[in-house]
Coordinates of C-alpha atoms in Angstrom, one line a residue:
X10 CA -69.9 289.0 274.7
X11 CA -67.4 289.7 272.4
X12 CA -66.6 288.2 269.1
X13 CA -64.6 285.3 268.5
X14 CA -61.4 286.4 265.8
X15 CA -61.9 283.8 262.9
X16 CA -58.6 281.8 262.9
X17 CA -55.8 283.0 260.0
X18 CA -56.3 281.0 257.2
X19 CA -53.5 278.3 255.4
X20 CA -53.1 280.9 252.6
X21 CA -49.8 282.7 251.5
X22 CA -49.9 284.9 248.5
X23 CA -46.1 286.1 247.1
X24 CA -46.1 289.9 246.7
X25 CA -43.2 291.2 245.0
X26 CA -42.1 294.5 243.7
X27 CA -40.1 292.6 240.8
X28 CA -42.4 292.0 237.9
X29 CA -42.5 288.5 235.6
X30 CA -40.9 288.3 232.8
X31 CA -43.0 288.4 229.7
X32 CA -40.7 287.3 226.9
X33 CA -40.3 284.0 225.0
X34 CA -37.2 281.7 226.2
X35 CA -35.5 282.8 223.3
X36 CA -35.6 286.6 223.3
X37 CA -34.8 286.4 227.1
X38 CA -31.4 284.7 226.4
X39 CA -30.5 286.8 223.2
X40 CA -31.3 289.4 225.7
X41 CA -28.3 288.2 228.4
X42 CA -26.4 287.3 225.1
X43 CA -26.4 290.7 223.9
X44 CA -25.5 292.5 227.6
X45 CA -22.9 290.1 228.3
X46 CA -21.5 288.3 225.1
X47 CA -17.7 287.9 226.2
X48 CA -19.2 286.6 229.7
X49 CA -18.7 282.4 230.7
X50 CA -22.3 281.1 229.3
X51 CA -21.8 277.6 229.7
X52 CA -18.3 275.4 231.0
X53 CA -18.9 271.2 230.2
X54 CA -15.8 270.2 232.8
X55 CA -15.3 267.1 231.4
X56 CA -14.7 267.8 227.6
X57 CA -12.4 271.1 228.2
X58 CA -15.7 272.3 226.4
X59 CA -16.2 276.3 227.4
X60 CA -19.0 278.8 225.6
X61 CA -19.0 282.9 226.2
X62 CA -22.6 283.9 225.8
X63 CA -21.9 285.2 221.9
X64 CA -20.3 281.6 221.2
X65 CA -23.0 280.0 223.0
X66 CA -25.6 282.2 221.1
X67 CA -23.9 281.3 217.7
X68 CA -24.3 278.0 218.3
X69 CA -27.9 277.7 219.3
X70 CA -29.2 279.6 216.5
X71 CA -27.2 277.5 213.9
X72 CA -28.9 274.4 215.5
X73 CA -32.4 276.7 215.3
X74 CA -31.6 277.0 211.9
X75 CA -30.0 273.2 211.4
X76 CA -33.3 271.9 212.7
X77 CA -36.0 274.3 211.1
X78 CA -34.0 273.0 207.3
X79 CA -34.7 269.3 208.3
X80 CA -38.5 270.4 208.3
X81 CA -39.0 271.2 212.5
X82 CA -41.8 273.9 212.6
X83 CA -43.7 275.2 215.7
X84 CA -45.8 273.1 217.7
X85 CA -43.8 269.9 216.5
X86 CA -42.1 267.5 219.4
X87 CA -38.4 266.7 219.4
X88 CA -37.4 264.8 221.8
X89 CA -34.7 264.6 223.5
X90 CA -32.7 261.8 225.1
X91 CA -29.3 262.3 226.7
X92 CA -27.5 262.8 229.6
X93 CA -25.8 266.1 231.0
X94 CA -24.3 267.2 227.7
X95 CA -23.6 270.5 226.4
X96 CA -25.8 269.5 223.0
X97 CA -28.7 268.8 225.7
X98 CA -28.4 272.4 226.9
X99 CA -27.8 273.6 222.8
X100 CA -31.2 272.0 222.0
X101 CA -33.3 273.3 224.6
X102 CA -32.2 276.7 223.8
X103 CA -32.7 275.9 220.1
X104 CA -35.9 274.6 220.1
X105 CA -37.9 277.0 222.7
X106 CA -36.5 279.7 219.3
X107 CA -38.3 277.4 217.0
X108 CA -41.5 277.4 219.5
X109 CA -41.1 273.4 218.9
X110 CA -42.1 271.7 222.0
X111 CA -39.6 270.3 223.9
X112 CA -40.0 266.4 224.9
X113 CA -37.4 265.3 227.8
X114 CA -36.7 261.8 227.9
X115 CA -35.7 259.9 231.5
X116 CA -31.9 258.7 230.1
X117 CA -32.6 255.8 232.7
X118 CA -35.6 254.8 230.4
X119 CA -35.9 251.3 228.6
X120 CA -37.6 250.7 225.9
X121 CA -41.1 250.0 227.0
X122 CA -41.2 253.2 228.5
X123 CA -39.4 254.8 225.6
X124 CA -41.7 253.6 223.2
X125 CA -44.8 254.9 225.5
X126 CA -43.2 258.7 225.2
X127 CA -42.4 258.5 221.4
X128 CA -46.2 257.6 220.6
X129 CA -47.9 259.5 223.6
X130 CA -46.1 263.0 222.4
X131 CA -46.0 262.4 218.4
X132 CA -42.1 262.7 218.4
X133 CA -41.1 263.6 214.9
X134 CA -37.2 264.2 215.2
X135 CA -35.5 262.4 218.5
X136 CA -31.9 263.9 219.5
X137 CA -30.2 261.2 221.8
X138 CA -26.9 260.8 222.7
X139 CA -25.3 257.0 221.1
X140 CA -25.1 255.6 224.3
X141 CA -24.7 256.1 228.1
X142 CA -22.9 253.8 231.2
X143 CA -24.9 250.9 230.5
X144 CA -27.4 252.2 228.1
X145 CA -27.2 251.3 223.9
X146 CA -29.5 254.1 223.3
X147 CA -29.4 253.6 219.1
X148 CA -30.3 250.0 219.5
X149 CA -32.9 251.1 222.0
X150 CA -34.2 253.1 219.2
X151 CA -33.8 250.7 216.3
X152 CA -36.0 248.4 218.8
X153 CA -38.8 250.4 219.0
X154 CA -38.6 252.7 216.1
X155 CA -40.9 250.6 213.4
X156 CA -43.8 250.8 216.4
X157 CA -43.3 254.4 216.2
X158 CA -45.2 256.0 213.2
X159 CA -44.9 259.7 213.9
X160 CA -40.9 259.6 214.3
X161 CA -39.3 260.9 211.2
X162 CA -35.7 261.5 212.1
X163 CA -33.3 260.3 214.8
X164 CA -30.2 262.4 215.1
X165 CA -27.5 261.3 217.4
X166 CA -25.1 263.4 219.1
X167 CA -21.4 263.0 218.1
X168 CA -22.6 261.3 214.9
X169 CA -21.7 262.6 211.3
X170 CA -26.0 263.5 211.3
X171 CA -25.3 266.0 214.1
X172 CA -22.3 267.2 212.2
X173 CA -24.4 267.8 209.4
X174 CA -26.8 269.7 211.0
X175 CA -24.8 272.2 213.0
X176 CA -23.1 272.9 209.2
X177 CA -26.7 273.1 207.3
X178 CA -27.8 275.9 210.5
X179 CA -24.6 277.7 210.4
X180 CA -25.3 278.5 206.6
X181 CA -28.8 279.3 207.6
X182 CA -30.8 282.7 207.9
X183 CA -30.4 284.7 211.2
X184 CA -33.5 286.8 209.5
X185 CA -35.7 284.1 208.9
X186 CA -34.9 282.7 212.3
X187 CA -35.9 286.4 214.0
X188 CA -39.1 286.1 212.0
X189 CA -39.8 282.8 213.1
X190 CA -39.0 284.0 217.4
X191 CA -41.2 287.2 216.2
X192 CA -43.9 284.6 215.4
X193 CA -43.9 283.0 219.1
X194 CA -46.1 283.6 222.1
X195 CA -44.8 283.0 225.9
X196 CA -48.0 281.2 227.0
X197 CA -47.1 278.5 223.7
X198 CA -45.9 275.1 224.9
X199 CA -42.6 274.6 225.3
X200 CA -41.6 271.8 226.9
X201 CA -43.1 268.3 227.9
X202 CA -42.0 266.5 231.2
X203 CA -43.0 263.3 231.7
X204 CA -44.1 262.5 235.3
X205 CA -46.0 259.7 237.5
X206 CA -49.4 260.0 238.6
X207 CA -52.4 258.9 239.2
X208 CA -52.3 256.1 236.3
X209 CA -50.0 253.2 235.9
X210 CA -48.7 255.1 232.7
X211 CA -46.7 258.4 233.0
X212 CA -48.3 261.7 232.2
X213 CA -46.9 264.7 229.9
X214 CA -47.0 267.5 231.9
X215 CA -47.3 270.6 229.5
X216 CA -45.2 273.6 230.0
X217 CA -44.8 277.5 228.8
X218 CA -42.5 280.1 227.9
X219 CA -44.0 282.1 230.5
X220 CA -43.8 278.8 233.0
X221 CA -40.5 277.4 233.0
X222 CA -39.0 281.1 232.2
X223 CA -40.0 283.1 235.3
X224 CA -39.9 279.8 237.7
X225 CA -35.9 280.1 236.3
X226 CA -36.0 283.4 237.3
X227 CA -36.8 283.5 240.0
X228 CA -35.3 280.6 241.7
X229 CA -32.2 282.6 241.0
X230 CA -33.2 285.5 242.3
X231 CA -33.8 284.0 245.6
X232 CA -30.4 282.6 245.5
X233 CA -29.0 286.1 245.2
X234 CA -28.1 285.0 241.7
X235 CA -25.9 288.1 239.9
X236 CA -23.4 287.9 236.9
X237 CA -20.8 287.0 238.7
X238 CA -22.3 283.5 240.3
X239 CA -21.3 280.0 238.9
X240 CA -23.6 277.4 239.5
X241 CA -22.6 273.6 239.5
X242 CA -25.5 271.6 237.8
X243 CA -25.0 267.8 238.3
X244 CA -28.9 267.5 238.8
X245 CA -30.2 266.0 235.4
X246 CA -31.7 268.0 232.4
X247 CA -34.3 266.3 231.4
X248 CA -35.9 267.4 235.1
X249 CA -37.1 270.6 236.0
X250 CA -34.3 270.9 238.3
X251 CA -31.6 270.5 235.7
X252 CA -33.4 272.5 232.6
X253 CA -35.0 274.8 234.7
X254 CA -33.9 275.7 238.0
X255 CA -30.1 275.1 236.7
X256 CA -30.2 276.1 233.2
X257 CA -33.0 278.7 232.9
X258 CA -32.1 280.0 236.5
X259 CA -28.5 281.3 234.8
X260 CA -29.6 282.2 231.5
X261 CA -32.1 284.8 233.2
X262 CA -29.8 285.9 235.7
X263 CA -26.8 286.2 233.3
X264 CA -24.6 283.9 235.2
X265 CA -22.7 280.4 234.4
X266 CA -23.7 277.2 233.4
X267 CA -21.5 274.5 234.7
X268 CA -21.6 270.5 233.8
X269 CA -19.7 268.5 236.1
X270 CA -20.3 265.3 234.4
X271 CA -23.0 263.9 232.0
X272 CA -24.3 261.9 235.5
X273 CA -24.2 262.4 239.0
X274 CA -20.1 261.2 239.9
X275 CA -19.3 263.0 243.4
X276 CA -15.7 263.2 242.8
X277 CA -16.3 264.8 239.5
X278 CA -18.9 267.3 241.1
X279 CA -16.4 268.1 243.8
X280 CA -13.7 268.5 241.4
X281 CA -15.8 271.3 239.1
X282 CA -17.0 273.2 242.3
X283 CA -13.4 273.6 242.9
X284 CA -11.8 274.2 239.6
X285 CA -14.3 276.6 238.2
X286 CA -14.9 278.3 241.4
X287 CA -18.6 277.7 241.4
X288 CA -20.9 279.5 243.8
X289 CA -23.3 277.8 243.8
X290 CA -23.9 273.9 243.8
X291 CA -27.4 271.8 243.1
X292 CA -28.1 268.6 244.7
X293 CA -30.9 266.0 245.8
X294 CA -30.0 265.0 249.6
X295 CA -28.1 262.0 247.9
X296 CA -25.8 263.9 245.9
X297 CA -24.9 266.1 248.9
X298 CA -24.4 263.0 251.0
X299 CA -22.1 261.1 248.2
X300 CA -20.2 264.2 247.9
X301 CA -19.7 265.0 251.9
X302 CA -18.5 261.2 252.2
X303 CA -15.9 261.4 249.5
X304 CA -12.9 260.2 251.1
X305 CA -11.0 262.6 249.5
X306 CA -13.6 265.6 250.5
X307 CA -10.7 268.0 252.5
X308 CA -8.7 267.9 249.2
X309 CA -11.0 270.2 247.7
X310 CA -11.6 273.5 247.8
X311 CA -14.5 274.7 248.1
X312 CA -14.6 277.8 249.6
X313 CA -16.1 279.5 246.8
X314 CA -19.3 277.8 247.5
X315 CA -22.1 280.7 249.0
X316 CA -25.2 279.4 247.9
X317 CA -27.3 276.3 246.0
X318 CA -30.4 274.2 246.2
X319 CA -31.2 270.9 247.9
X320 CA -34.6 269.5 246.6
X321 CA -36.4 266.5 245.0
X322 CA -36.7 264.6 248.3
X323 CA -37.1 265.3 251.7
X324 CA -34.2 267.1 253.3
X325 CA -32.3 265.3 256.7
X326 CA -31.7 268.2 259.0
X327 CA -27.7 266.7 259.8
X328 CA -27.3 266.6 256.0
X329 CA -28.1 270.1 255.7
X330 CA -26.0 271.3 258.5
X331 CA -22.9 269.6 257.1
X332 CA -23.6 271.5 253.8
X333 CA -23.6 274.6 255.7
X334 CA -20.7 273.7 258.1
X335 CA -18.2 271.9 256.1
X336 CA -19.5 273.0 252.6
X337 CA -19.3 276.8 253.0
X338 CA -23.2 276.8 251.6
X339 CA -24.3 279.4 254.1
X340 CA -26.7 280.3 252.2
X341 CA -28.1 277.0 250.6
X342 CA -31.6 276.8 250.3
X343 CA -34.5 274.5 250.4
X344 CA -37.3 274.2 247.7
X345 CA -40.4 272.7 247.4
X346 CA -42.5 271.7 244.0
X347 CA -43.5 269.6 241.4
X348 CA -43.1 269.2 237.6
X349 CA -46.4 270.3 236.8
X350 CA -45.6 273.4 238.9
X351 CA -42.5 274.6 236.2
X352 CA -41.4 273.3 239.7
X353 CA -41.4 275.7 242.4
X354 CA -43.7 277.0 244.7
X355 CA -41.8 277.5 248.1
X356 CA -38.7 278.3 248.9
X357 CA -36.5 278.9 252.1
X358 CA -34.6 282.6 251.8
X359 CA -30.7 282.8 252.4
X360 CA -31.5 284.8 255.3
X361 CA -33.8 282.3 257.1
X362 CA -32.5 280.4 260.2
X363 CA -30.6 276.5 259.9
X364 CA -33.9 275.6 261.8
X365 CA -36.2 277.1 259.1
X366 CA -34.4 275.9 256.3
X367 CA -34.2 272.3 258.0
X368 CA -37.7 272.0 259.6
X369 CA -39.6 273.8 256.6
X370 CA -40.1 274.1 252.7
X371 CA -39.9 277.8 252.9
X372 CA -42.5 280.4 252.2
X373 CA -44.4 280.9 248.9
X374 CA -42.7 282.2 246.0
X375 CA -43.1 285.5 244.2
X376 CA -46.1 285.9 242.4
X377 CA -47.3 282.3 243.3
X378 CA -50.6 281.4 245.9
X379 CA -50.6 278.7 248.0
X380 CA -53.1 277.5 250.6
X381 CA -53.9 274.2 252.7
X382 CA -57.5 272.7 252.1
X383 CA -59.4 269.5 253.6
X384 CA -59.0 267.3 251.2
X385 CA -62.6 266.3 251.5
X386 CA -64.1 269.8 251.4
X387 CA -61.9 271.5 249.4
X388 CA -62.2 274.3 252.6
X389 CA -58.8 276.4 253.3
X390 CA -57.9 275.6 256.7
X391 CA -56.5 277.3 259.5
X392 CA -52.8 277.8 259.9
X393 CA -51.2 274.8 261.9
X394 CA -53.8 272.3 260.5
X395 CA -52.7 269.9 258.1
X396 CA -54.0 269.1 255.0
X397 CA -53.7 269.4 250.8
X398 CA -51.3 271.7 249.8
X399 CA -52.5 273.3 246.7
X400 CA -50.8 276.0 244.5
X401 CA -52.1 279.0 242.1
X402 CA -50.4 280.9 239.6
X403 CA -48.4 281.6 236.3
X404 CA -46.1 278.4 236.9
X405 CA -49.6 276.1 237.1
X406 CA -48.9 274.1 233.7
X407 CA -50.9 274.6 230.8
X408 CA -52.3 270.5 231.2
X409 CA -51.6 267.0 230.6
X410 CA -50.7 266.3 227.1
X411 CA -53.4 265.3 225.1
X412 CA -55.1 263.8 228.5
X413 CA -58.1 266.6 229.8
X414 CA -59.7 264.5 231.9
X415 CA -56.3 264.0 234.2
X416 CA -55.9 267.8 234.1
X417 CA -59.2 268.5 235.2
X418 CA -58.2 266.0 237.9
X419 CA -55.3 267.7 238.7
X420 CA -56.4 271.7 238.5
X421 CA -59.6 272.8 239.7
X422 CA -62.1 275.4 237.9
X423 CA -60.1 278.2 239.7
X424 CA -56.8 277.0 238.4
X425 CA -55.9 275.7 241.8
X426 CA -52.9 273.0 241.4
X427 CA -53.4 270.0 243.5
X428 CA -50.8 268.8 244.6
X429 CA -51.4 265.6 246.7
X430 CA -49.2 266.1 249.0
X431 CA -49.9 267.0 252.7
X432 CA -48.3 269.9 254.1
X433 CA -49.0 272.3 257.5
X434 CA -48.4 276.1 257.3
X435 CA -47.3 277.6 260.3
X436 CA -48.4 281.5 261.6
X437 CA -45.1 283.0 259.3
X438 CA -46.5 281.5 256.3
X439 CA -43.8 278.3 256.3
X440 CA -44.8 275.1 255.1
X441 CA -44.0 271.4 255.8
X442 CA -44.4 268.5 254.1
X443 CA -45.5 265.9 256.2
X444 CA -46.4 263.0 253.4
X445 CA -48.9 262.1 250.4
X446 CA -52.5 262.2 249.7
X447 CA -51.8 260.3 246.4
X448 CA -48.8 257.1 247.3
X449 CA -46.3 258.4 244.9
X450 CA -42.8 257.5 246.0
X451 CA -39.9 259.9 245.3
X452 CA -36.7 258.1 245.6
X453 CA -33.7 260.3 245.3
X454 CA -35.6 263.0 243.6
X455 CA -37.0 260.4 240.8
X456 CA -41.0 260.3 241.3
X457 CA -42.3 256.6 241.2
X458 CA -45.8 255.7 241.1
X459 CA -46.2 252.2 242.6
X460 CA -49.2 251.2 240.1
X461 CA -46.3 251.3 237.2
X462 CA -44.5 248.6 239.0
X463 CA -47.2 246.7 240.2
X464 CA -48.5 246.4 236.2
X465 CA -44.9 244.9 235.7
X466 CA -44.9 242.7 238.9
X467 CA -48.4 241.2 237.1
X468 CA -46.3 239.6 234.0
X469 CA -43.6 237.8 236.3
X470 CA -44.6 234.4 236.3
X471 CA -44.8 233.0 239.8
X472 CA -46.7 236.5 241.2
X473 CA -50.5 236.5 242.0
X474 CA -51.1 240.1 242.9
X475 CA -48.7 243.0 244.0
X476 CA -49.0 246.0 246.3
X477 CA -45.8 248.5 246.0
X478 CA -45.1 251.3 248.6
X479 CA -42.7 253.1 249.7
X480 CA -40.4 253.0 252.9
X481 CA -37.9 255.2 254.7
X482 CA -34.2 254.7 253.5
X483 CA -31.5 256.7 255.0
X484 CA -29.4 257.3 251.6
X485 CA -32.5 257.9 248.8
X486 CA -35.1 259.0 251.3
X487 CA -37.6 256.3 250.4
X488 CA -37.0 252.6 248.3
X489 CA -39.4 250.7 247.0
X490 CA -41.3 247.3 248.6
X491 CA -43.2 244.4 246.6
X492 CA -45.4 243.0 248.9
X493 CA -46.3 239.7 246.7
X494 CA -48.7 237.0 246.6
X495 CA -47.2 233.7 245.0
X496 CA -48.5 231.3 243.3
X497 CA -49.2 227.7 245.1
X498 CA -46.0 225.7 244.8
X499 CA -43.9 228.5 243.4
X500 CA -40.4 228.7 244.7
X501 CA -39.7 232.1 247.4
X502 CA -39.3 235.2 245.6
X503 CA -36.1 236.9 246.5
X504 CA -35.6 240.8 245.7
X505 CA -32.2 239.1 243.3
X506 CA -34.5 237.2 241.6
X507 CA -37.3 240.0 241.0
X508 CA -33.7 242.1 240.1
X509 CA -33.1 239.8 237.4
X510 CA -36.4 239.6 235.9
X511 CA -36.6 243.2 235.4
X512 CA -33.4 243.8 234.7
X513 CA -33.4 245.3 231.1
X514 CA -37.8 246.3 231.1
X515 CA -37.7 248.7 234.1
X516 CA -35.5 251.7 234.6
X517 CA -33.4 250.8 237.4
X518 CA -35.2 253.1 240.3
X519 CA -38.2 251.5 239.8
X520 CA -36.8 247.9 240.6
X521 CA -38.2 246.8 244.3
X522 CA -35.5 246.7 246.8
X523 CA -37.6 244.9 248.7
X524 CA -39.8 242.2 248.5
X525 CA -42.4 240.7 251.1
X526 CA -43.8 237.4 249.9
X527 CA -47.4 237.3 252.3
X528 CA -50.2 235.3 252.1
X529 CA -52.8 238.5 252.0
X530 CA -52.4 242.5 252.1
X531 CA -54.3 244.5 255.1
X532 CA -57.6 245.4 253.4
X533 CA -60.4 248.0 254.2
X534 CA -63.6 246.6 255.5
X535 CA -64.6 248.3 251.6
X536 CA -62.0 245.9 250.2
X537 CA -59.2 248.9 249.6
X538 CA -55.9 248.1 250.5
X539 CA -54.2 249.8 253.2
X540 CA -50.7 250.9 251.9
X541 CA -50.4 253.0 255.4
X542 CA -50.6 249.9 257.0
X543 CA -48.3 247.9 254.6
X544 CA -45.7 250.6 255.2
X545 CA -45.6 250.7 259.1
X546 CA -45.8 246.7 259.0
X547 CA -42.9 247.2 256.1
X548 CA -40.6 249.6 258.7
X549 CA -40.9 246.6 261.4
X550 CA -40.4 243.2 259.1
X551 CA -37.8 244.8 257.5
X552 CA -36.2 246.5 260.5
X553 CA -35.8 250.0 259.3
X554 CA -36.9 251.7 262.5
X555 CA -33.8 253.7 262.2
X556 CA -34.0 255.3 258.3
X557 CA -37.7 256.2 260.1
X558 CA -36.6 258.5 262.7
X559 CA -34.3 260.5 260.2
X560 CA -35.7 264.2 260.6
X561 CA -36.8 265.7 257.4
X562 CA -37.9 268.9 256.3

């Protein structure tokens, strides 16, 4: 008889013949500064604000140099808290030269949530922007700051303080400031993202030089990223998708930075694709929808678009052909990753079919290791099985901060990522996502864990117990829905109501869109909760049978 071939295991490993880079954010982009210093750096549309890659260079190491004189050494937090501004892109430059770490802060925070980062990280000099839309983010700070013992110094942006400490760098030492880059390693932490997980409470996820840098890098280099390219960032900073995939992905690359507003405005996005004749455009399956149903969409023109990145939530397959069709984004590609993964870890190629780039998350990414295991054996399985999706490699984060029992929860002995998420690889090495292990929701590219909300739903008067999950939505891929228990006599929650009460204490994607008042949730005969069964009764009482069937890749 003859022998049985073993079945090809769910693992992809990324070969390349291009090696990582192995230098600290800051050498990399004095690098690019010094090759190209008369080169568009960095264009902020709405201000009329442009920066060559010298002028952009001057201007980060006077804020190096600003921040080191008001007592910023290596290893401290500064957080960060601000829209798409220029001065966000200025300080993440500035601090990563410092070797301070980096602390983004959600602008659609409140001050609950605020307060949690400033203590969890040991902020000791915040940079925020005065306000934003409906956001008074100084009297957010004056709010919280006597709770906050380890914050020293708040500089806001625009304000005579920031003034001040542009003109205190500018007179600074460029030698002391090489001394102090000299002094840095690329495995130090750079950068703390804040993400939901497995806790009611939001989780730091630690980043690296040698992280965030190469995961820039190399994003760009599967967009065929040269010198020449333009790239429209109106994804947030304080994301990996902003800071890293936009920001990082041009600075490594040498091309342009370019703000179309300090938030998502698809008339404003539009507008800077066209003037600036960008070549690229970033968007969450939202953004690209807003934009493609601009009434005004044939005005613009957009026919320098050749590439970009949709990502952060599932991708419709119509939305995508109309990017390619009516956007020009021929090549427009799909990634797949996670904060704690610097993010990527699959990508589609420009040269992969509209099926591939609709019905899959691409293949794994250069230098990176991925693999599909049983969740309950840890085992690899065989390709076409579904199962964990876990990913290995220098874009793995260095941990939680300050929380090793939920990184030894999250990465394995072997430095194995888990990632929660359920995904199938096919006999090419392409993966799909087909849900969650864990019940995280991403709504429009903002990752929501229900146990948050449900800790809030506890303090509203009337509510007995709460169960959050997710469900399909056509526009933001999933919304959130409160299934509540009431207490006896207490008047019918409405989803206005439970609007109004949070109104002000949660960030505004975390507020319920729904809400199922029920006498008792579907329960295991172990007294667990079925959230799969509260989301298929959730698509029929709510009658959203058709944001269900939307394909996604």
């Amino acid at each position: 008889m003859s022998a049985v071939a073993p079945a090809v295991p769910s693992y992809a490993s990324g070969t390349s013949d291009v090696p990582l880079l192995g230098d600290t954010i800051g050498d990399n982009f004095d690098r690019t500064a010094a090759a190209r210093p008369d080169a568009d750096a960095l264009v902020d549309v709405p201000s009329g604000r442009r920066w060559t890659y010298g002028q952009l260079r001057e201007d980060v190491d006077a804020l190096a140099l600003g921040l080191h004189a008001a007592g910023v050494v290596k290893g401290d937090r500064v957080g960060i808290w601000a829209p798409n501004l220029p001065e966000w892109t200025l300080v993440q430059f500035a601090t990563a030269k410092l070797g301070a770490i980096l602390v983004n802060i959600n602008p659609a925070y409140r001050t609950h949530e605020l307060e949690y980062v400033l203590n969890q990280a040991g902020i000791s000099l915040l940079v925020a922007a005065p306000s934003f839309k409906t956001s008074d983010y100084e009297a957010m700070i004056k709010d919280v700051r006597p709770n906050c013992p380890a914050l020293r110094q708040v500089i806001l942006i625009g304000r005579p303080n920031w003034d001040e400490l542009m003109a205190d760098g500018r007179g600074g030492d460029r030698a002391e400031l090489a001394r102090l880059q000299a002094a840095l390693s690329p495995d130090d932490p750079i950068n703390i993202q804040y993400t939901s997980g497995t806790t009611g409470f939001p989780k730091g996820a630690t980043l690296s030089h040698h992280n965030i840098l190469n995961n820039g890098y190399f994003v760009g280099r599967l967009c065929g990223y040269t010198p020449d390219d333009r790239v429209c960032i109106p994804v947030p900073f304080y994301h990996c998708f902003g800071m890293v995939m936009g920001n990082l992905g041009c600075t490594t690359n040498g091309a342009t930075m370019v703000i179309p507003g300090p938030g998502f405005d698809p008339k404003a996005t539009l507008k800077a694709v066209a003037q600036e004749r960008c070549t690229s455009l970033y968007g969450v399956p939202t953004m690209f929808i807003a934009e493609l149903n601009d009434p005004d969409f044939d005005s613009y023109d957009l026919s320098s678009l050749r590439t970009g990145i949709m990502a952060g939530s599932p991708c419709p397959v119509e939305v995508m052909k109309q990017v390619v069709d009516r956007m020009g984004m021929t090549e427009v590609t799909i990634c797949y990753g996670m904060t704690e993964t610097s993010p990527v870890s699959t990508q589609t190629r420009a040269d992969d079919s509209l099926e591939l780039r609709v019905s899959t998350v691409g293949r794994v990414h250069p230098h990176v290791e991925v693999k599909i295991v049983d969740p309950e054996t840890g085992l690899t399985l065989p390709r076409g099985e579904p199962g964990e999706l876990c990913t290995r490699g220098y874009s793995v984060m260095l941990g939680y901060w300050e929380e090793p029992e939920k990184t030894a929860e999250a990465i394995d002995r072997a430095r194995w990522m888990h990632t929660g998420d359920l995904g199938v690889m096919d006999g090419d090495g392409y993966v799909n996502i087909t849900g969650r292990i864990k019940d995280m929701v991403i709504r429009g590219g903002e990752n929501i864990y229900p146990r948050e909300i449900e800790e809030f739903l506890y303090t509203h008067p009337d509510i007995v117990d709460a169960q959050v999950v997710g469900v399909p939505d056509e526009r933001y891929g999933e919304e959130l829905c409160a299934w509540v228990t009431l207490r006896e006599g207490a008047p019918q929650l409405t989803a206005e109501a439970l609007r109004e009460f949070a109104a002000g204490k949660l960030a505004h994607y975390k507020i319920p869109r729904y809400v199922l008042a029920v006498d008792s949730f579907p329960m295991t005969v172990t007294g667990k909760v079925r959230k799969v069964e509260m989301r298929a009764k959730s698509v029929e009482m709510l009658d959203l049978g058709e944001a269900a069937k939307v394909r996604n890749a």
